[in-house]
Amino acid sequence: MHNPIIELKNITKAFGQHIALQELNLAVNNGEFLTILGPSGCGKTTLLRLMGGFEQPDSGHIFIDGYDITNLPPEERLVNTVFQSYALFPHMTIFNNVAFGLKCNGIDKNEIKERVEETLKIVSLEKYSERKPNELSGGQKQRVAIARAIVNRPRVLLLDEPLSALDYKLRKKMQIELKQLQRRLGLTFIFITHDQEEALSMSDRVVIMNDGKILQSGTPRDIYEEPNSLFAAEFIGEANVFDAIVTESTKQNTTLKVQNKTITFPEPKQFKAGEKVHLIVRPEDLRVWTEKEVKNTDDMLPGQVEQVIYKGSTVDLIVRLIDGPLISATEFFDEDDEDLFYENGEKVWIHWLPGWEVILPYEG
């Protein structure tokens, strides 16, 4: 899975005065489930439309299997797109919706029947071939749109936020089905979303975009645990951000002044004494201690519980640090935590294990 099937080199695209993509480079591996994640207006849909041939770049080149397809129309690319709206023909049966592209390409009638039936079976809709789209659920319509795309046997399937119109429960179900389908087909999926949880749960690799640029690319775990910017840290999941001052930086450790506490962290990043940095800690990595539970508070930050949110297996705590910001902590229940409850206004101490933090250059 290390051979690029799609490569974008130095891609720039503008709409009037708005620059949608800026000198963008991206390689997508064969058989990879790649998710492009970013806020609305970051350029991710423009990028997808360029790969699909629905837009042309102002500069740069797009390659599939090493062949320059920059100027090829959509129908001549080995790429198919599943749109957010599904774009099904309401007057056609499901069979004819899936068969439409094959008929346009002049495929033999017997082969069309064989390929459509095979594809409907793959997406578990073989019993619905004679129904119309308005007789299907949202999840079934989405599978029809995917079937219509994969029946053409593309090398790459582009998916433009195809789950956004579904309710939460169905979205979760379809996320699992999509990933299983991708593995079964062995196709390259390029998936567009602004939903962080969706990106983390489905992808082999996640690309984070903002302002027409790729900020970070990596496995879901790398992106979540090792964000390379404040934007990436805050965009992927929840993040507690502390502003801190470097007091000492060596090849082994970084010592920071955080909320009037001096704490040494095992992060061998090279900062200068006096430099401002961001200290990032995820809510699930924080530990909250009541005053009666702690003896040594040297590496702990004092606070007060402002809100307790019970979620069954977890409790989310909103804590106001003394002379500091609001932070979020997630406490997990286990067999020994039957009394894991806090009260609003309760004084607590915040702590996390060394190495669970991320220290980033200050961005203002």
Coordinates of C-alpha atoms in Angstrom, one line a residue:
M1 CA 0.0 0.0 0.0
H2 CA 2.9 2.3 -0.6
N3 CA 2.5 3.0 -4.3
P4 CA 0.7 6.3 -5.0
I5 CA -2.4 5.9 -7.1
I6 CA -3.1 9.7 -7.1
E7 CA -0.6 12.5 -6.9
L8 CA -1.3 16.2 -6.8
K9 CA 1.7 18.4 -7.5
N10 CA 1.8 22.2 -6.8
I11 CA -2.0 22.6 -7.2
T12 CA -3.3 26.1 -7.0
K13 CA -6.9 27.1 -7.5
A14 CA -8.6 30.5 -7.1
F15 CA -12.2 31.7 -7.5
G16 CA -11.9 35.4 -8.2
Q17 CA -9.9 37.0 -5.4
H18 CA -10.4 33.9 -3.1
I19 CA -7.5 31.4 -3.2
A20 CA -9.0 28.0 -2.5
L21 CA -5.8 26.0 -2.8
Q22 CA -2.2 27.1 -2.4
E23 CA 0.6 25.2 -3.9
L24 CA -0.8 22.0 -2.6
N25 CA 0.9 18.6 -2.8
L26 CA -0.7 15.3 -1.9
A27 CA 0.0 11.6 -2.7
V28 CA -2.7 9.0 -2.0
N29 CA -1.6 5.3 -1.7
N30 CA -3.3 2.5 -3.6
G31 CA -6.0 0.8 -1.5
E32 CA -5.9 3.6 1.2
F33 CA -8.9 5.0 3.0
L34 CA -7.8 8.6 3.1
T35 CA -10.0 11.3 4.8
I36 CA -9.6 15.0 4.1
L37 CA -10.7 16.8 7.2
G38 CA -11.2 20.5 7.7
P39 CA -13.7 23.3 8.5
S40 CA -16.2 24.7 5.9
G41 CA -14.3 26.8 3.3
C42 CA -10.9 25.2 3.9
G43 CA -10.7 23.9 0.3
K44 CA -11.4 20.2 0.8
T45 CA -14.4 20.0 -1.6
T46 CA -12.5 22.0 -4.2
L47 CA -9.7 19.5 -3.9
L48 CA -12.1 16.6 -4.5
R49 CA -13.7 18.3 -7.5
L50 CA -10.3 18.8 -9.0
M51 CA -9.5 15.1 -8.6
G52 CA -12.9 14.2 -10.1
G53 CA -12.4 16.5 -13.1
F54 CA -15.3 18.9 -12.2
E55 CA -12.8 21.8 -11.8
Q56 CA -9.5 22.6 -13.4
P57 CA -6.5 23.8 -11.4
D58 CA -5.0 27.2 -12.2
S59 CA -1.6 25.6 -12.0
G60 CA -0.1 22.3 -11.1
H61 CA -0.8 18.7 -12.2
I62 CA -2.9 15.7 -11.2
F63 CA -1.6 12.1 -11.9
I64 CA -3.3 8.7 -11.7
D65 CA -0.9 5.8 -11.8
G66 CA 1.7 8.2 -13.0
Y67 CA -0.4 9.4 -16.0
D68 CA -1.2 13.1 -16.2
I69 CA -5.0 13.5 -16.1
T70 CA -5.1 17.2 -15.3
N71 CA -7.0 18.1 -18.5
L72 CA -9.1 14.9 -18.9
P73 CA -12.9 15.2 -18.5
P74 CA -14.5 13.3 -15.6
E75 CA -15.7 10.4 -17.8
E76 CA -12.2 9.6 -18.9
R77 CA -10.7 9.3 -15.5
L78 CA -10.7 6.1 -13.5
V79 CA -12.4 8.0 -10.7
N80 CA -16.0 8.1 -9.6
T81 CA -17.7 10.5 -7.1
V82 CA -20.4 10.0 -4.5
F83 CA -22.0 13.3 -3.8
Q84 CA -23.5 14.6 -0.6
S85 CA -27.0 14.7 -2.2
Y86 CA -26.6 11.1 -3.7
A87 CA -28.1 12.6 -7.0
L88 CA -30.3 9.5 -7.7
F89 CA -32.8 9.5 -10.5
P90 CA -36.2 9.5 -8.7
H91 CA -38.1 8.1 -11.7
M92 CA -35.8 5.1 -12.2
T93 CA -35.6 1.8 -10.3
I94 CA -32.6 1.1 -8.2
F95 CA -31.4 -1.3 -10.9
N96 CA -31.6 1.3 -13.6
N97 CA -30.0 3.9 -11.4
V98 CA -26.9 1.7 -10.9
A99 CA -26.9 0.6 -14.6
F100 CA -27.2 4.2 -15.9
G101 CA -23.4 4.8 -16.4
L102 CA -22.9 1.4 -18.0
K103 CA -25.6 2.1 -20.5
C104 CA -24.1 5.5 -21.4
N105 CA -20.8 3.7 -22.0
G106 CA -22.4 1.2 -24.4
I107 CA -21.8 -1.9 -22.3
D108 CA -23.5 -5.1 -23.5
K109 CA -26.9 -5.7 -22.0
N110 CA -26.0 -9.1 -20.5
E111 CA -22.8 -7.7 -18.9
I112 CA -24.8 -4.8 -17.5
K113 CA -27.2 -7.2 -15.8
E114 CA -24.4 -9.3 -14.4
R115 CA -22.4 -6.3 -13.1
V116 CA -25.4 -4.5 -11.6
E117 CA -26.6 -7.6 -9.8
E118 CA -23.1 -8.3 -8.5
T119 CA -22.7 -4.8 -7.2
L120 CA -26.2 -4.6 -5.5
K121 CA -25.2 -7.8 -3.7
I122 CA -22.0 -6.2 -2.5
V123 CA -23.9 -3.4 -0.9
S124 CA -26.7 -5.7 0.3
L125 CA -29.5 -4.3 -1.9
E126 CA -30.1 -7.1 -4.2
K127 CA -33.7 -7.5 -2.9
Y128 CA -34.4 -3.8 -3.6
S129 CA -33.5 -3.7 -7.4
E130 CA -37.1 -2.9 -8.5
R131 CA -37.8 -0.2 -6.0
K132 CA -37.6 3.6 -6.6
P133 CA -35.4 5.8 -4.5
N134 CA -38.4 7.3 -2.5
E135 CA -39.1 3.8 -1.2
L136 CA -35.7 3.5 0.5
S137 CA -34.2 4.8 3.7
G138 CA -31.4 7.3 3.9
G139 CA -28.8 4.6 4.4
Q140 CA -30.1 2.5 1.6
K141 CA -30.0 5.5 -0.8
Q142 CA -26.4 6.1 0.2
R143 CA -25.6 2.5 -0.7
V144 CA -27.3 2.9 -4.1
A145 CA -25.1 6.0 -4.8
I146 CA -22.0 3.9 -3.8
A147 CA -23.2 1.0 -6.0
R148 CA -23.7 3.3 -9.0
A149 CA -20.1 4.6 -8.5
I150 CA -18.3 1.2 -8.0
V151 CA -20.2 -0.6 -10.8
N152 CA -18.0 1.3 -13.2
R153 CA -15.0 -0.3 -11.5
P154 CA -13.0 2.9 -10.8
R155 CA -9.6 2.9 -9.3
V156 CA -10.5 5.6 -6.9
L157 CA -13.8 6.5 -5.2
L158 CA -14.3 10.1 -4.1
L159 CA -16.9 10.6 -1.3
D160 CA -18.1 14.2 -0.6
E161 CA -19.6 14.2 2.9
P162 CA -21.9 11.3 2.0
L163 CA -23.1 10.7 5.6
S164 CA -23.9 14.3 6.5
A165 CA -27.6 14.0 5.8
L166 CA -28.1 10.9 8.0
D167 CA -29.1 10.9 11.7
Y168 CA -26.5 10.1 14.3
K169 CA -27.3 6.4 14.8
L170 CA -27.4 5.7 11.0
R171 CA -24.2 7.6 10.5
K172 CA -22.4 5.4 13.0
K173 CA -23.8 2.3 11.2
M174 CA -22.8 3.5 7.8
Q175 CA -19.3 4.4 9.0
I176 CA -18.7 0.8 9.8
E177 CA -20.3 -0.4 6.6
L178 CA -18.3 2.0 4.4
K179 CA -15.0 0.9 6.0
Q180 CA -15.9 -2.8 5.6
L181 CA -16.9 -2.2 2.0
Q182 CA -13.7 -0.4 1.2
R183 CA -11.7 -3.3 2.6
R184 CA -13.7 -5.9 0.7
L185 CA -13.4 -4.0 -2.6
G186 CA -9.8 -3.0 -2.2
L187 CA -10.5 0.4 -3.7
T188 CA -8.9 3.6 -2.8
F189 CA -11.4 5.8 -0.9
I190 CA -10.9 9.6 -0.6
F191 CA -13.5 10.8 1.9
I192 CA -14.3 14.4 2.6
T193 CA -15.7 15.4 6.0
H194 CA -15.7 18.1 8.7
D195 CA -16.6 15.6 11.3
Q196 CA -13.6 14.7 13.5
E197 CA -15.0 11.6 15.0
E198 CA -15.9 10.3 11.5
A199 CA -12.3 10.9 10.3
L200 CA -10.7 9.2 13.3
S201 CA -12.9 6.1 13.2
M202 CA -12.8 5.3 9.5
S203 CA -9.4 6.3 8.1
D204 CA -6.1 4.8 7.4
R205 CA -4.7 8.3 7.1
V206 CA -6.1 11.7 7.9
V207 CA -5.2 15.0 6.1
I208 CA -6.1 18.2 8.0
M209 CA -6.7 21.2 5.8
N210 CA -7.2 24.9 6.6
D211 CA -7.1 28.0 4.4
G212 CA -6.3 26.0 1.3
K213 CA -3.3 24.3 2.8
I214 CA -2.5 20.9 4.2
L215 CA -1.5 21.4 7.8
Q216 CA -0.8 17.8 8.9
S217 CA -1.1 14.3 7.5
G218 CA -0.8 11.0 9.5
T219 CA -2.6 8.1 11.0
P220 CA -5.7 9.0 13.2
R221 CA -3.6 8.2 16.3
D222 CA -0.7 10.3 15.2
I223 CA -3.0 13.2 14.4
Y224 CA -4.8 13.0 17.7
E225 CA -1.9 12.4 20.0
E226 CA 0.8 14.4 18.2
P227 CA -0.8 17.5 16.6
N228 CA 1.7 19.7 15.0
S229 CA -0.2 23.0 15.4
L230 CA -2.7 24.6 17.7
F231 CA -5.3 24.5 15.0
A232 CA -4.9 20.7 14.6
A233 CA -5.0 20.1 18.3
E234 CA -8.2 22.1 18.8
F235 CA -9.9 20.8 15.6
I236 CA -9.4 17.1 16.3
G237 CA -11.3 16.3 19.5
E238 CA -11.3 18.3 22.7
A239 CA -8.1 19.9 23.9
N240 CA -7.1 21.8 27.0
V241 CA -4.7 24.6 26.0
F242 CA -2.5 26.2 28.6
D243 CA -0.3 29.2 27.8
A244 CA 3.1 28.6 29.4
I245 CA 6.6 30.1 29.6
V246 CA 9.8 28.1 29.0
T247 CA 12.1 28.4 32.0
E248 CA 14.6 25.7 30.8
S249 CA 15.0 23.5 27.7
T250 CA 17.5 20.7 27.4
K251 CA 17.9 17.7 25.1
Q252 CA 16.1 15.6 27.7
N253 CA 13.4 17.8 29.2
T254 CA 11.4 21.0 28.9
T255 CA 10.6 23.0 32.1
L256 CA 7.6 25.3 31.9
K257 CA 5.9 27.8 34.2
V258 CA 2.2 26.9 34.0
Q259 CA -0.4 28.7 36.1
N260 CA 2.4 29.9 38.5
K261 CA 3.7 26.3 38.8
T262 CA 7.1 25.2 37.5
I263 CA 6.8 21.7 36.0
T264 CA 9.4 19.7 34.1
F265 CA 8.2 17.6 31.1
P266 CA 10.0 14.8 29.3
E267 CA 9.7 16.6 25.9
P268 CA 13.2 17.1 24.3
K269 CA 12.1 20.1 22.2
Q270 CA 14.5 22.9 21.8
F271 CA 12.9 26.1 23.1
K272 CA 14.6 29.2 24.5
A273 CA 14.2 30.3 28.1
G274 CA 11.5 32.9 28.2
E275 CA 9.8 31.7 25.1
K276 CA 6.0 31.4 25.2
V277 CA 4.5 28.0 24.2
H278 CA 1.2 26.2 24.2
L279 CA 0.8 23.2 26.5
I280 CA -1.9 20.8 25.2
V281 CA -3.6 18.1 27.3
R282 CA -6.6 16.0 26.2
P283 CA -9.5 15.7 28.7
E284 CA -9.1 12.0 29.1
D285 CA -5.5 12.4 30.0
L286 CA -6.2 14.7 33.0
R287 CA -6.7 13.3 36.5
V288 CA -8.8 15.2 39.0
W289 CA -8.1 14.7 42.7
T290 CA -10.2 15.9 45.7
E291 CA -8.3 17.7 48.5
K292 CA -8.6 14.8 50.8
E293 CA -7.0 12.4 48.2
V294 CA -3.7 14.3 47.7
K295 CA -0.6 14.8 49.8
N296 CA 2.0 16.2 47.4
T297 CA 0.6 18.9 45.1
D298 CA 4.0 20.1 43.6
D299 CA 3.1 19.2 40.1
M300 CA -0.6 19.8 40.4
L301 CA -2.8 22.7 39.4
P302 CA -5.6 23.9 41.8
G303 CA -9.1 24.4 40.7
Q304 CA -12.8 24.3 41.5
V305 CA -15.5 22.1 39.9
E306 CA -18.0 24.2 38.0
Q307 CA -20.0 21.5 36.3
V308 CA -20.4 17.7 36.5
I309 CA -21.8 15.9 33.4
Y310 CA -22.7 12.3 34.1
K311 CA -22.5 10.0 31.0
G312 CA -22.9 6.5 32.4
S313 CA -19.4 5.0 32.0
T314 CA -17.7 8.4 32.3
V315 CA -18.1 11.7 34.1
D316 CA -17.1 15.0 32.3
L317 CA -15.9 17.7 34.7
I318 CA -15.7 21.4 33.9
V319 CA -13.1 22.8 36.2
R320 CA -12.1 26.5 36.7
L321 CA -8.4 26.7 37.5
I322 CA -7.5 29.2 40.2
D323 CA -6.6 32.4 38.3
G324 CA -6.8 30.4 35.1
P325 CA -9.0 29.1 32.3
L326 CA -11.9 26.6 32.3
I327 CA -10.7 23.1 31.5
S328 CA -12.4 19.8 30.7
A329 CA -11.5 16.5 32.3
T330 CA -13.0 13.0 31.6
E331 CA -13.0 10.6 34.4
F332 CA -13.6 6.9 33.6
F333 CA -15.4 4.4 35.8
D334 CA -14.0 1.0 36.7
E335 CA -15.0 -1.6 39.3
D336 CA -13.3 0.4 42.1
D337 CA -14.9 3.7 41.2
E338 CA -18.4 3.3 42.4
D339 CA -18.1 6.6 44.4
L340 CA -16.6 8.6 41.5
F341 CA -18.7 11.7 42.0
Y342 CA -17.9 15.3 42.4
E343 CA -20.0 18.3 43.5
N344 CA -20.2 21.8 42.0
G345 CA -18.0 24.1 43.8
E346 CA -15.7 21.4 45.2
K347 CA -12.0 22.2 45.4
V348 CA -9.8 19.8 43.4
W349 CA -6.3 19.4 42.0
I350 CA -5.5 18.7 38.4
H351 CA -2.7 16.4 37.3
W352 CA -1.6 14.2 34.3
L353 CA 1.2 11.7 33.8
P354 CA 4.4 13.1 32.3
G355 CA 4.6 12.5 28.6
W356 CA 0.8 12.8 28.0
E357 CA 1.1 16.5 27.1
V358 CA 2.1 18.1 23.8
I359 CA 4.1 21.3 23.8
L360 CA 3.8 23.5 20.7
P361 CA 5.3 26.9 19.7
Y362 CA 3.1 29.8 20.7
E363 CA 0.8 31.0 17.8
G364 CA -0.6 34.1 19.5

